[in-house]
Short mmCIF file of N, CA and C in Angstrom, two decimals:
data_model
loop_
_atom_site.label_atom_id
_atom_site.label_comp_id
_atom_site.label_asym_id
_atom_site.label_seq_id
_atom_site.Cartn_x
_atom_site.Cartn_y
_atom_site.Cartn_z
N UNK A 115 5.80 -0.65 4.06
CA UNK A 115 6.32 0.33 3.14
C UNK A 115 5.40 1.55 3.15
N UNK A 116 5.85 2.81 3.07
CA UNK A 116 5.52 4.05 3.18
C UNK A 116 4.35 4.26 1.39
N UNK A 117 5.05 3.38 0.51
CA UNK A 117 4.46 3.34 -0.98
C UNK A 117 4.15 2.16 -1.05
N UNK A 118 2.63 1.13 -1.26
CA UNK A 118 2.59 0.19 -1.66
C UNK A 118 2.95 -0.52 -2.40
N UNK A 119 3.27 0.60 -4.16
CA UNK A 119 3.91 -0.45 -5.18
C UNK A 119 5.35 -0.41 -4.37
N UNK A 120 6.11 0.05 -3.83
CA UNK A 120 7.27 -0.53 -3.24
C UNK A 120 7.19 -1.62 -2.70
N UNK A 121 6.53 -1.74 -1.14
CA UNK A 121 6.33 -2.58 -1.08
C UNK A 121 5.67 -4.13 -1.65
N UNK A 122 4.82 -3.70 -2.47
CA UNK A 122 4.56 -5.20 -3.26
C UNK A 122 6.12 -5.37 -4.40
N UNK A 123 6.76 -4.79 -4.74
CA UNK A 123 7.80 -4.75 -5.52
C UNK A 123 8.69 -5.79 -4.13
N UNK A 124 8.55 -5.42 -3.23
CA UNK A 124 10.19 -5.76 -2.17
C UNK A 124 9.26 -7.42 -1.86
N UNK A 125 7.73 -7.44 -2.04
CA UNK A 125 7.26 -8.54 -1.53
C UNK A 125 7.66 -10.16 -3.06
N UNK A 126 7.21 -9.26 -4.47
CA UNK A 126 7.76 -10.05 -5.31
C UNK A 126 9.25 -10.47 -5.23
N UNK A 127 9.79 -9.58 -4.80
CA UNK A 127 11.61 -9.73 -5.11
C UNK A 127 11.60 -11.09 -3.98
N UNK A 128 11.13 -10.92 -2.71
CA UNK A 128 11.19 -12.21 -1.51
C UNK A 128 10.37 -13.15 -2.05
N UNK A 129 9.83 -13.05 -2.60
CA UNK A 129 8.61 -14.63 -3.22
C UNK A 129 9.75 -14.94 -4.26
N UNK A 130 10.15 -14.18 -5.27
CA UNK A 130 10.91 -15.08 -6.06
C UNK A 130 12.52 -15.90 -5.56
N UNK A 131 12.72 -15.48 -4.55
CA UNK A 131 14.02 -16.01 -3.62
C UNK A 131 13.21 -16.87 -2.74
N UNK A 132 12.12 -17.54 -2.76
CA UNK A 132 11.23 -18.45 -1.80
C UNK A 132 11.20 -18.53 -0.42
N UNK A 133 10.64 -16.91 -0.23
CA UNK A 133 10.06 -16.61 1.12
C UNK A 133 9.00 -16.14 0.96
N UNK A 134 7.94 -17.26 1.10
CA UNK A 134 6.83 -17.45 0.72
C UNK A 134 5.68 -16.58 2.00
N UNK A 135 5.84 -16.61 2.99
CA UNK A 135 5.55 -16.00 4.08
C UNK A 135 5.78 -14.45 4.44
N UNK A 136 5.49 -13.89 3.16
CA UNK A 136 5.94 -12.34 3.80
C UNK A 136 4.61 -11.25 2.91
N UNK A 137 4.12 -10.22 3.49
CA UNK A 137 3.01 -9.59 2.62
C UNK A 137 3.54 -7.84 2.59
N UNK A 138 2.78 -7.16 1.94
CA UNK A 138 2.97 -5.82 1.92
C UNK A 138 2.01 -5.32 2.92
N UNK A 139 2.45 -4.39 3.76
CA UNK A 139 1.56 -3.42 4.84
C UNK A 139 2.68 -1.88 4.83
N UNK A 140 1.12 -0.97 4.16
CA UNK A 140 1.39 0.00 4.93
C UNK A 140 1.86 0.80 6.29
N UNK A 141 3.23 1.25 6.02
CA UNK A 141 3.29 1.94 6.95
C UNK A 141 4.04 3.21 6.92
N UNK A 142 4.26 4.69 7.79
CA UNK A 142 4.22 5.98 7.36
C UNK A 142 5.31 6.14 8.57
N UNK A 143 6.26 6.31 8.91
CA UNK A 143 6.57 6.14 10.85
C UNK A 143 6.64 7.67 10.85
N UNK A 144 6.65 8.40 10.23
CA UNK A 144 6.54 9.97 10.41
C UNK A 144 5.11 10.27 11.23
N UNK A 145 4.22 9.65 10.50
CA UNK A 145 2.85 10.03 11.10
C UNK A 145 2.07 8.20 12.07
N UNK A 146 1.75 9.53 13.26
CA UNK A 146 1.34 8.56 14.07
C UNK A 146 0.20 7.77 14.23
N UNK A 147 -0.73 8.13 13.08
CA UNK A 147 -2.14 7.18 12.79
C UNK A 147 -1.57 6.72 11.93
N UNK A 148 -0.52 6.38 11.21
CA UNK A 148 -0.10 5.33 10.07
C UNK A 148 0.38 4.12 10.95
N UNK A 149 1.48 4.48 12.19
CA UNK A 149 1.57 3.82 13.25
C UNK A 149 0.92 2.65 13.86
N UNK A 150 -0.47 3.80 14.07
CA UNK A 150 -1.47 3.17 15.37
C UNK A 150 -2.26 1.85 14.40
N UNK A 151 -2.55 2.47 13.03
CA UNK A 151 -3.06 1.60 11.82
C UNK A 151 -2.51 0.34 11.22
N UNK A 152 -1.04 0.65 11.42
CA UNK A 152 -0.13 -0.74 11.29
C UNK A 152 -0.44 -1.38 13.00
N UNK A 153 -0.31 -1.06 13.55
CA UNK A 153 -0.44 -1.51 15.29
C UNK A 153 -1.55 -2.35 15.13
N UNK A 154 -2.89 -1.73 14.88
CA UNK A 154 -4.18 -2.29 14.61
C UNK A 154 -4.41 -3.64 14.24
N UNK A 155 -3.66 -3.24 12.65
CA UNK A 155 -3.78 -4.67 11.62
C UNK A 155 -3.05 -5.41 12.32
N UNK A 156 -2.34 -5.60 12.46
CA UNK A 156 -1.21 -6.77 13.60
C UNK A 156 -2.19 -7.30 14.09
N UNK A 157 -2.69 -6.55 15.61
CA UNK A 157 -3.09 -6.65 16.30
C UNK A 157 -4.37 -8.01 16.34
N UNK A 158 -5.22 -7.17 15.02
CA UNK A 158 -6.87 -7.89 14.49
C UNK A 158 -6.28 -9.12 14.11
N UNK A 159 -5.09 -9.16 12.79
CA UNK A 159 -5.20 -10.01 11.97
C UNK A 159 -3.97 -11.47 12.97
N UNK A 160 -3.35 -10.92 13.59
CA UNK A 160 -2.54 -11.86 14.56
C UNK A 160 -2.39 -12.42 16.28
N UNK A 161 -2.94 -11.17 16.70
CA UNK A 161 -3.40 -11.09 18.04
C UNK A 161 -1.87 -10.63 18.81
N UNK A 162 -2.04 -10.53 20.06
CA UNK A 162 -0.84 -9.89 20.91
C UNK A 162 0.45 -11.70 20.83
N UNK A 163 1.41 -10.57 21.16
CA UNK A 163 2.68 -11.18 21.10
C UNK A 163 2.89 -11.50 19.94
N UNK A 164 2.63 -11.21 18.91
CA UNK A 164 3.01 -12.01 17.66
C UNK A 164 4.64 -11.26 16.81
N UNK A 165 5.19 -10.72 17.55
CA UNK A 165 6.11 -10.44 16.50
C UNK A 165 7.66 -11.18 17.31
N UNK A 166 7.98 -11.60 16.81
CA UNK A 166 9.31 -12.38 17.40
C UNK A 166 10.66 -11.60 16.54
N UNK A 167 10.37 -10.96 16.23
CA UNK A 167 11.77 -10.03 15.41
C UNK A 167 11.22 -8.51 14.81
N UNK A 168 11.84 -7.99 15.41
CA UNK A 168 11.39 -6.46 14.43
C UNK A 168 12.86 -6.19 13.68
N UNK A 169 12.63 -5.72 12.84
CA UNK A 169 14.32 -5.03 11.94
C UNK A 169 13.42 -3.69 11.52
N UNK A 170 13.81 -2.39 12.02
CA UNK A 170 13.57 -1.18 11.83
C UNK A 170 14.49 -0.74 10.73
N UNK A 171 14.36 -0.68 9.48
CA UNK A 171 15.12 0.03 8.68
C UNK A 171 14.71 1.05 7.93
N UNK A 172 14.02 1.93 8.42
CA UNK A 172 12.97 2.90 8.05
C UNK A 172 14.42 3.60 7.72
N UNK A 173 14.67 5.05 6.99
CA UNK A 173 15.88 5.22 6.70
C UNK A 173 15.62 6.49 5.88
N UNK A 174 16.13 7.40 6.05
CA UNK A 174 15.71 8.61 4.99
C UNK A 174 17.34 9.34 4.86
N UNK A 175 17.91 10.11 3.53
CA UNK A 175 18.77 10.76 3.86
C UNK A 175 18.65 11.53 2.35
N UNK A 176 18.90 13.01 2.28
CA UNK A 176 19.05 13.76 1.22
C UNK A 176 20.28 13.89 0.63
N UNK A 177 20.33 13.86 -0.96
CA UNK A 177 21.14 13.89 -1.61
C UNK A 177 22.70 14.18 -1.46
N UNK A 178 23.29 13.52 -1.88
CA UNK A 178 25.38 14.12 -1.00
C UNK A 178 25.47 14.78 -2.77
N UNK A 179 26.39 15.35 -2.88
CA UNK A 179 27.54 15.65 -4.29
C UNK A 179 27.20 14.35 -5.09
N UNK A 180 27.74 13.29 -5.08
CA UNK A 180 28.10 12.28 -5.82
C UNK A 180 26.43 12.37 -6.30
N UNK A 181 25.04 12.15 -5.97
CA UNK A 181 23.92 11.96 -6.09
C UNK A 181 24.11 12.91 -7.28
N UNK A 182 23.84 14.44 -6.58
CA UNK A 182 23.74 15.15 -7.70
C UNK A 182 24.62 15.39 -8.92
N UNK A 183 25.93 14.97 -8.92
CA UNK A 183 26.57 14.36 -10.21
C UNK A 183 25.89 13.43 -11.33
N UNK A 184 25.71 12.58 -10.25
CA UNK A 184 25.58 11.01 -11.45
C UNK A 184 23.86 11.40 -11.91
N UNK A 185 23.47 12.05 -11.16
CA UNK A 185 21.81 13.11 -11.70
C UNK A 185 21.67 13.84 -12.93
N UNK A 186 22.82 14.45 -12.97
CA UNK A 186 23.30 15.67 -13.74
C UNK A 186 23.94 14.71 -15.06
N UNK A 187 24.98 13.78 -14.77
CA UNK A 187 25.07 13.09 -15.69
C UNK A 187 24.13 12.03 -16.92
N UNK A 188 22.95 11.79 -15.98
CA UNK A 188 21.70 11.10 -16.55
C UNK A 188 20.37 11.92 -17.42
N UNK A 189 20.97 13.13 -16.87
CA UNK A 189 19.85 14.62 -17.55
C UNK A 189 19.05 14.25 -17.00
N UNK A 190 18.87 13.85 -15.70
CA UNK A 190 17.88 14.20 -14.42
C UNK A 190 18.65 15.32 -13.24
N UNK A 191 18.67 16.06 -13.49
CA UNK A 191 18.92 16.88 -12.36
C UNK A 191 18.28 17.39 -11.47
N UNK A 192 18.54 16.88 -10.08
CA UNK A 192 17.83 16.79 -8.75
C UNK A 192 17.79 18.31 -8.51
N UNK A 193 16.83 18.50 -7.35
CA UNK A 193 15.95 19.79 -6.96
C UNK A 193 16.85 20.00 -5.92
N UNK A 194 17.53 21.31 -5.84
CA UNK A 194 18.54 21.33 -4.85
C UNK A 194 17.98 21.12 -3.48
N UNK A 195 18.77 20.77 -2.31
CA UNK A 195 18.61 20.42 -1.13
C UNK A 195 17.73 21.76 -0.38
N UNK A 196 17.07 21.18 0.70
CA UNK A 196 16.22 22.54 1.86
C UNK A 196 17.68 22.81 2.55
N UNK A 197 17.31 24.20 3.30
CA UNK A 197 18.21 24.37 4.26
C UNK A 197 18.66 23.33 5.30
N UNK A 198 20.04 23.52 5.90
CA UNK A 198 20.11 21.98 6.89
C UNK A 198 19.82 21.64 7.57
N UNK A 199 18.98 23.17 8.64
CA UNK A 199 17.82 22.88 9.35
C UNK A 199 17.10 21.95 8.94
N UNK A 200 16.18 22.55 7.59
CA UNK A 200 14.95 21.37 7.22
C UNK A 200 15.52 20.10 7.04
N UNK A 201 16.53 20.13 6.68
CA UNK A 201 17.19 18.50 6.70
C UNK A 201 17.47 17.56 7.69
N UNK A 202 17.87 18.34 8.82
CA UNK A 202 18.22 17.70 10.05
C UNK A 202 16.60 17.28 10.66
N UNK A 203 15.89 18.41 10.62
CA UNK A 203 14.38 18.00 11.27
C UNK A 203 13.44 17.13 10.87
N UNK A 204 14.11 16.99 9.06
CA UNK A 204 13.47 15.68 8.22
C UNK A 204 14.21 14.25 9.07
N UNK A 205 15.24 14.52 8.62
CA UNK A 205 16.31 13.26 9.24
C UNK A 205 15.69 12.42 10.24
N UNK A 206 15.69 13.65 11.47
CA UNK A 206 15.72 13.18 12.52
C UNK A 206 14.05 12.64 13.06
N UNK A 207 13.50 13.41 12.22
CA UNK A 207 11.54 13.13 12.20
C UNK A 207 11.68 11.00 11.80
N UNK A 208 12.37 10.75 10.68
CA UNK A 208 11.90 9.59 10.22
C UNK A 208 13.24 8.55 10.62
N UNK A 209 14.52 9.16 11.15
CA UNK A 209 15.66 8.30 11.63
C UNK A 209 15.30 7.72 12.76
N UNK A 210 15.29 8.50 13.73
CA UNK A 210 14.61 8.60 15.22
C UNK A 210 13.36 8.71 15.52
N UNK A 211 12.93 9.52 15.56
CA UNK A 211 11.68 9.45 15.96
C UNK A 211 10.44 8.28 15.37
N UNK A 212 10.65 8.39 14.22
CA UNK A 212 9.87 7.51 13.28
C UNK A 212 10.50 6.19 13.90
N UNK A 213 11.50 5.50 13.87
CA UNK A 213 11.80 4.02 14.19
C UNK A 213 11.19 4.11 15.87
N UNK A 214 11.66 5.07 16.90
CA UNK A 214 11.59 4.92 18.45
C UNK A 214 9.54 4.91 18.75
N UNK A 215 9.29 5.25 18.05
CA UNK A 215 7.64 6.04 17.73
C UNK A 215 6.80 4.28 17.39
N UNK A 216 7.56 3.59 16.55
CA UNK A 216 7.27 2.45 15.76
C UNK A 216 7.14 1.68 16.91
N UNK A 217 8.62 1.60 17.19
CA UNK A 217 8.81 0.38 18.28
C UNK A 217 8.02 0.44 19.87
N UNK A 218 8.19 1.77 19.98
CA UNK A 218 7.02 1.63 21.92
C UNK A 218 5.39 1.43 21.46
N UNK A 219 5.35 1.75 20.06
CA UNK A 219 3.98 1.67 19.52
C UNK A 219 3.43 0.18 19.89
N UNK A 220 4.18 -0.45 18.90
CA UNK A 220 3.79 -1.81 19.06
C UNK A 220 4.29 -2.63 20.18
N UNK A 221 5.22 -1.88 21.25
CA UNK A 221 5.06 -2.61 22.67
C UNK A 221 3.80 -1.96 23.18
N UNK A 222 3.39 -0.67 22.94
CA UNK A 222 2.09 -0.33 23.71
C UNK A 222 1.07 -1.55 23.10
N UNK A 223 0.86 -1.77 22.19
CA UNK A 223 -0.85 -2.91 21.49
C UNK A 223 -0.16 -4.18 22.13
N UNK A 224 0.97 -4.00 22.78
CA UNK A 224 1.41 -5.90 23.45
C UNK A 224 1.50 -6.78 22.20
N UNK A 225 2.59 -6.13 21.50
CA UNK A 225 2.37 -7.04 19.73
C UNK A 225 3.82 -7.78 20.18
N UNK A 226 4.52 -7.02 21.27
CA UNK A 226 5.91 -8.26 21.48
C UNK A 226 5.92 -9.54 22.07
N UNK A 227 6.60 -10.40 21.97
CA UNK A 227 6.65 -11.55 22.83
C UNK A 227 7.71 -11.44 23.62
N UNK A 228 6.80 -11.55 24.76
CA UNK A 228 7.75 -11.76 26.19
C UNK A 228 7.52 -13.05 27.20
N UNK A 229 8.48 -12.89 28.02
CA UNK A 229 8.28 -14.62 28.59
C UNK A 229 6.97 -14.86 29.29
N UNK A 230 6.42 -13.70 28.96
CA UNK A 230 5.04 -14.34 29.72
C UNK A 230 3.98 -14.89 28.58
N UNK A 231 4.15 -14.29 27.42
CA UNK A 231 3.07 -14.20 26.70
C UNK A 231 3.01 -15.57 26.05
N UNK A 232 4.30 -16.50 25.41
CA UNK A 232 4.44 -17.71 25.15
C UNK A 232 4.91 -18.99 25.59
N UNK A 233 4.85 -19.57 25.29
CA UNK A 233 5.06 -21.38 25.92
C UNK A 233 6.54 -20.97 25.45
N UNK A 234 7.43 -20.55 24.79
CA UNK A 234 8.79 -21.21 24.71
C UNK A 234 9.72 -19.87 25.04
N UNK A 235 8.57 -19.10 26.15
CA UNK A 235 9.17 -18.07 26.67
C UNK A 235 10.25 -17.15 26.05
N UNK A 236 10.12 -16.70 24.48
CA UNK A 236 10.83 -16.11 23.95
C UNK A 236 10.83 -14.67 23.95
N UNK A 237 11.82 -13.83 24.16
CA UNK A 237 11.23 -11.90 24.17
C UNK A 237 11.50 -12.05 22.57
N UNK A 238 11.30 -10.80 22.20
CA UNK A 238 11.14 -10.20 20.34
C UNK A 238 12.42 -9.74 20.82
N UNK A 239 13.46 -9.84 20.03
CA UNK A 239 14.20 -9.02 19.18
C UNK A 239 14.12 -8.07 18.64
N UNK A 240 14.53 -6.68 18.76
CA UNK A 240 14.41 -5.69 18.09
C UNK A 240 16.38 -5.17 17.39
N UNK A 241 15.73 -5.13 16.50
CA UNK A 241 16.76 -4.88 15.69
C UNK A 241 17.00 -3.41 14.62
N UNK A 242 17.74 -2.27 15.01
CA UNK A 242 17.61 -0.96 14.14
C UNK A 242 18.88 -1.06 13.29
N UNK A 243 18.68 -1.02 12.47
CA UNK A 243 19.62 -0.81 10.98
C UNK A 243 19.93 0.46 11.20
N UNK A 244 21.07 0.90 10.66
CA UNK A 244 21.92 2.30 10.86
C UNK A 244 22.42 2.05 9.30
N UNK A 245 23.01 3.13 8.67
CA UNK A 245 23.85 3.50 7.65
C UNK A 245 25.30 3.78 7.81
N UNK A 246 26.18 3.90 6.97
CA UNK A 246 27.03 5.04 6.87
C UNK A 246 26.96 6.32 7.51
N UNK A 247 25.59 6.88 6.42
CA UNK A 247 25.64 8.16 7.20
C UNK A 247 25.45 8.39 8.65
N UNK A 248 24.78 7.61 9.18
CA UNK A 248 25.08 7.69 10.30
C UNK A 248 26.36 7.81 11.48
N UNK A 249 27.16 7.28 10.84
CA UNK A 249 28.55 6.82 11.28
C UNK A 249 28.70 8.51 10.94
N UNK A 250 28.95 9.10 9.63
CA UNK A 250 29.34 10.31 9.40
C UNK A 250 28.89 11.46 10.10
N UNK A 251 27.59 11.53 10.87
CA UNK A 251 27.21 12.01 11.19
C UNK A 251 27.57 12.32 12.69
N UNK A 252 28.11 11.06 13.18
CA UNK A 252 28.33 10.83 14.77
C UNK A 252 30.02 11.74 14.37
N UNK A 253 30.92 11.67 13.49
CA UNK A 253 32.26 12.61 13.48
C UNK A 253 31.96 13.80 13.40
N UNK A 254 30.49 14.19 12.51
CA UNK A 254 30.32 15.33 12.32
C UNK A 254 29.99 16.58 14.19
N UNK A 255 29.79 16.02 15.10
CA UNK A 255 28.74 16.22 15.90
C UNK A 255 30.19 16.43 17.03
N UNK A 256 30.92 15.69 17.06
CA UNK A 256 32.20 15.91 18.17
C UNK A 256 32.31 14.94 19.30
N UNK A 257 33.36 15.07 19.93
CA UNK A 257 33.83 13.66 20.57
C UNK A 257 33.08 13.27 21.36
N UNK A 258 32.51 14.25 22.53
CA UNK A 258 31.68 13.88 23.67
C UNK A 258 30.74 13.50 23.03
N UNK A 259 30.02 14.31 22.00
CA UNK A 259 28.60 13.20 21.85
C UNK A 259 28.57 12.05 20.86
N UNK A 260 29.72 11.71 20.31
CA UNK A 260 29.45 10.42 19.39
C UNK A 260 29.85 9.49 20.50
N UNK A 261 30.44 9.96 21.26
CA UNK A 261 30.76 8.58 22.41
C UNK A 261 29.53 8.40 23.10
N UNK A 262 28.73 9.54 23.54
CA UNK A 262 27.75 9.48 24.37
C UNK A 262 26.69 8.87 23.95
N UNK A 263 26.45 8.63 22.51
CA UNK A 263 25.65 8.24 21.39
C UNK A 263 25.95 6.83 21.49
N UNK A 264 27.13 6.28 21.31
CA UNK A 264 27.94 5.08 21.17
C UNK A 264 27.69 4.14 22.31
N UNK A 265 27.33 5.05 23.56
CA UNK A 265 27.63 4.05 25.00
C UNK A 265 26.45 3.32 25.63
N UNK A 266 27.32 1.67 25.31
CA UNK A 266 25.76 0.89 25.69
C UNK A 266 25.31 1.29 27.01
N UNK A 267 25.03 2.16 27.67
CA UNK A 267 24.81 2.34 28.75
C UNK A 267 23.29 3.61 28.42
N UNK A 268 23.56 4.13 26.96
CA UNK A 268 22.55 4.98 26.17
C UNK A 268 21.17 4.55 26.97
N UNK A 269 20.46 5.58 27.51
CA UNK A 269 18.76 4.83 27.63
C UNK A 269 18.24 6.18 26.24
N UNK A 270 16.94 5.53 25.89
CA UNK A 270 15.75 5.77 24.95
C UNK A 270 15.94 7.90 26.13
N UNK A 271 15.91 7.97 27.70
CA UNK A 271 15.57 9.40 28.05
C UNK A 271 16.80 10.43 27.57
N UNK A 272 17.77 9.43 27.85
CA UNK A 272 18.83 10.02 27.90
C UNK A 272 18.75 10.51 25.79
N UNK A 273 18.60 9.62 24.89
CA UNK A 273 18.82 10.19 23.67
C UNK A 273 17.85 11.15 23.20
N UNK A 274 16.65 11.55 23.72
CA UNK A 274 15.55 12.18 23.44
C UNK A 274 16.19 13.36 23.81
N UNK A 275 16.67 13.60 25.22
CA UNK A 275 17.42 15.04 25.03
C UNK A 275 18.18 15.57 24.26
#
């Protein structure tokens, strides 16, 4: 978690559903010594290959209408939105970059398991969570590129452009 009391909040909520095996660690995926620092601790406190599942749900998105309604209705009224530039460059800083940044990170420290690294020859799973908005975003953008976005054939060079 990017906020510790979050994360110790998301760690109580899993201890009281008895998943006893789970802790809070900092992590920032915007910035890349928050990265290398989560990479680290892994690294010290578990040694290489140790992650057999990643789920990336790092996730950022600014306020729609409905937000600032039910805001306005609570007599909290939200700070209007940056331009959509700054929005898109936020977005795309902690959607993309931040999850793709995460994940070669910790294949660079060798924190995945691959068939070499264990006896029951298992690779890690990597797993990225998407939203809605996302979906909205791929209509917003036009046919050629939500398909081009869409096609398992996508590599990591090809989406960086």
């Amino acid at each position: 978690s990017r906020d510790p009391k979050n994360g110790e909040a998301a760690v109580a909520l899993l201890r009281a559903k008895g998943h006893s095996n789970v802790r809070e660690m900092q992590l920032d995926v915007t910035l890349q010594s928050s990265i290398d620092a989560f990479a680290r601790q892994l690294e010290a406190e578990y040694g290489s290959g140790c992650i057999r599942n990643l789920v990336n749900n790092a996730g950022f998105a600014y306020p729609g209408p409905s937000q600032f309604e039910t805001a306005a209705k609570m007599g909290r009224p939200l700070e209007p939105n940056p331009p959509f530039s700054v929005q898109a460059e936020r977005s795309i800083a902690v959607n993309f970059d931040g999850v793709r940044n995460v994940t070669n990170t910790l294949r660079r420290f060798d924190l995945f398991k691959s068939g070499n690294n264990n006896q029951a020859g298992e690779k890690t799973r990597v797993v990225i969570v998407g939203s809605g908005a996302g979906l909205q975003a791929l209509n917003m953008v036009g046919e050629e590129v939500a398909k081009a976005a869409a096609a398992p054939t996508l590599t990591e060079e090809k989406a960086v452009e």
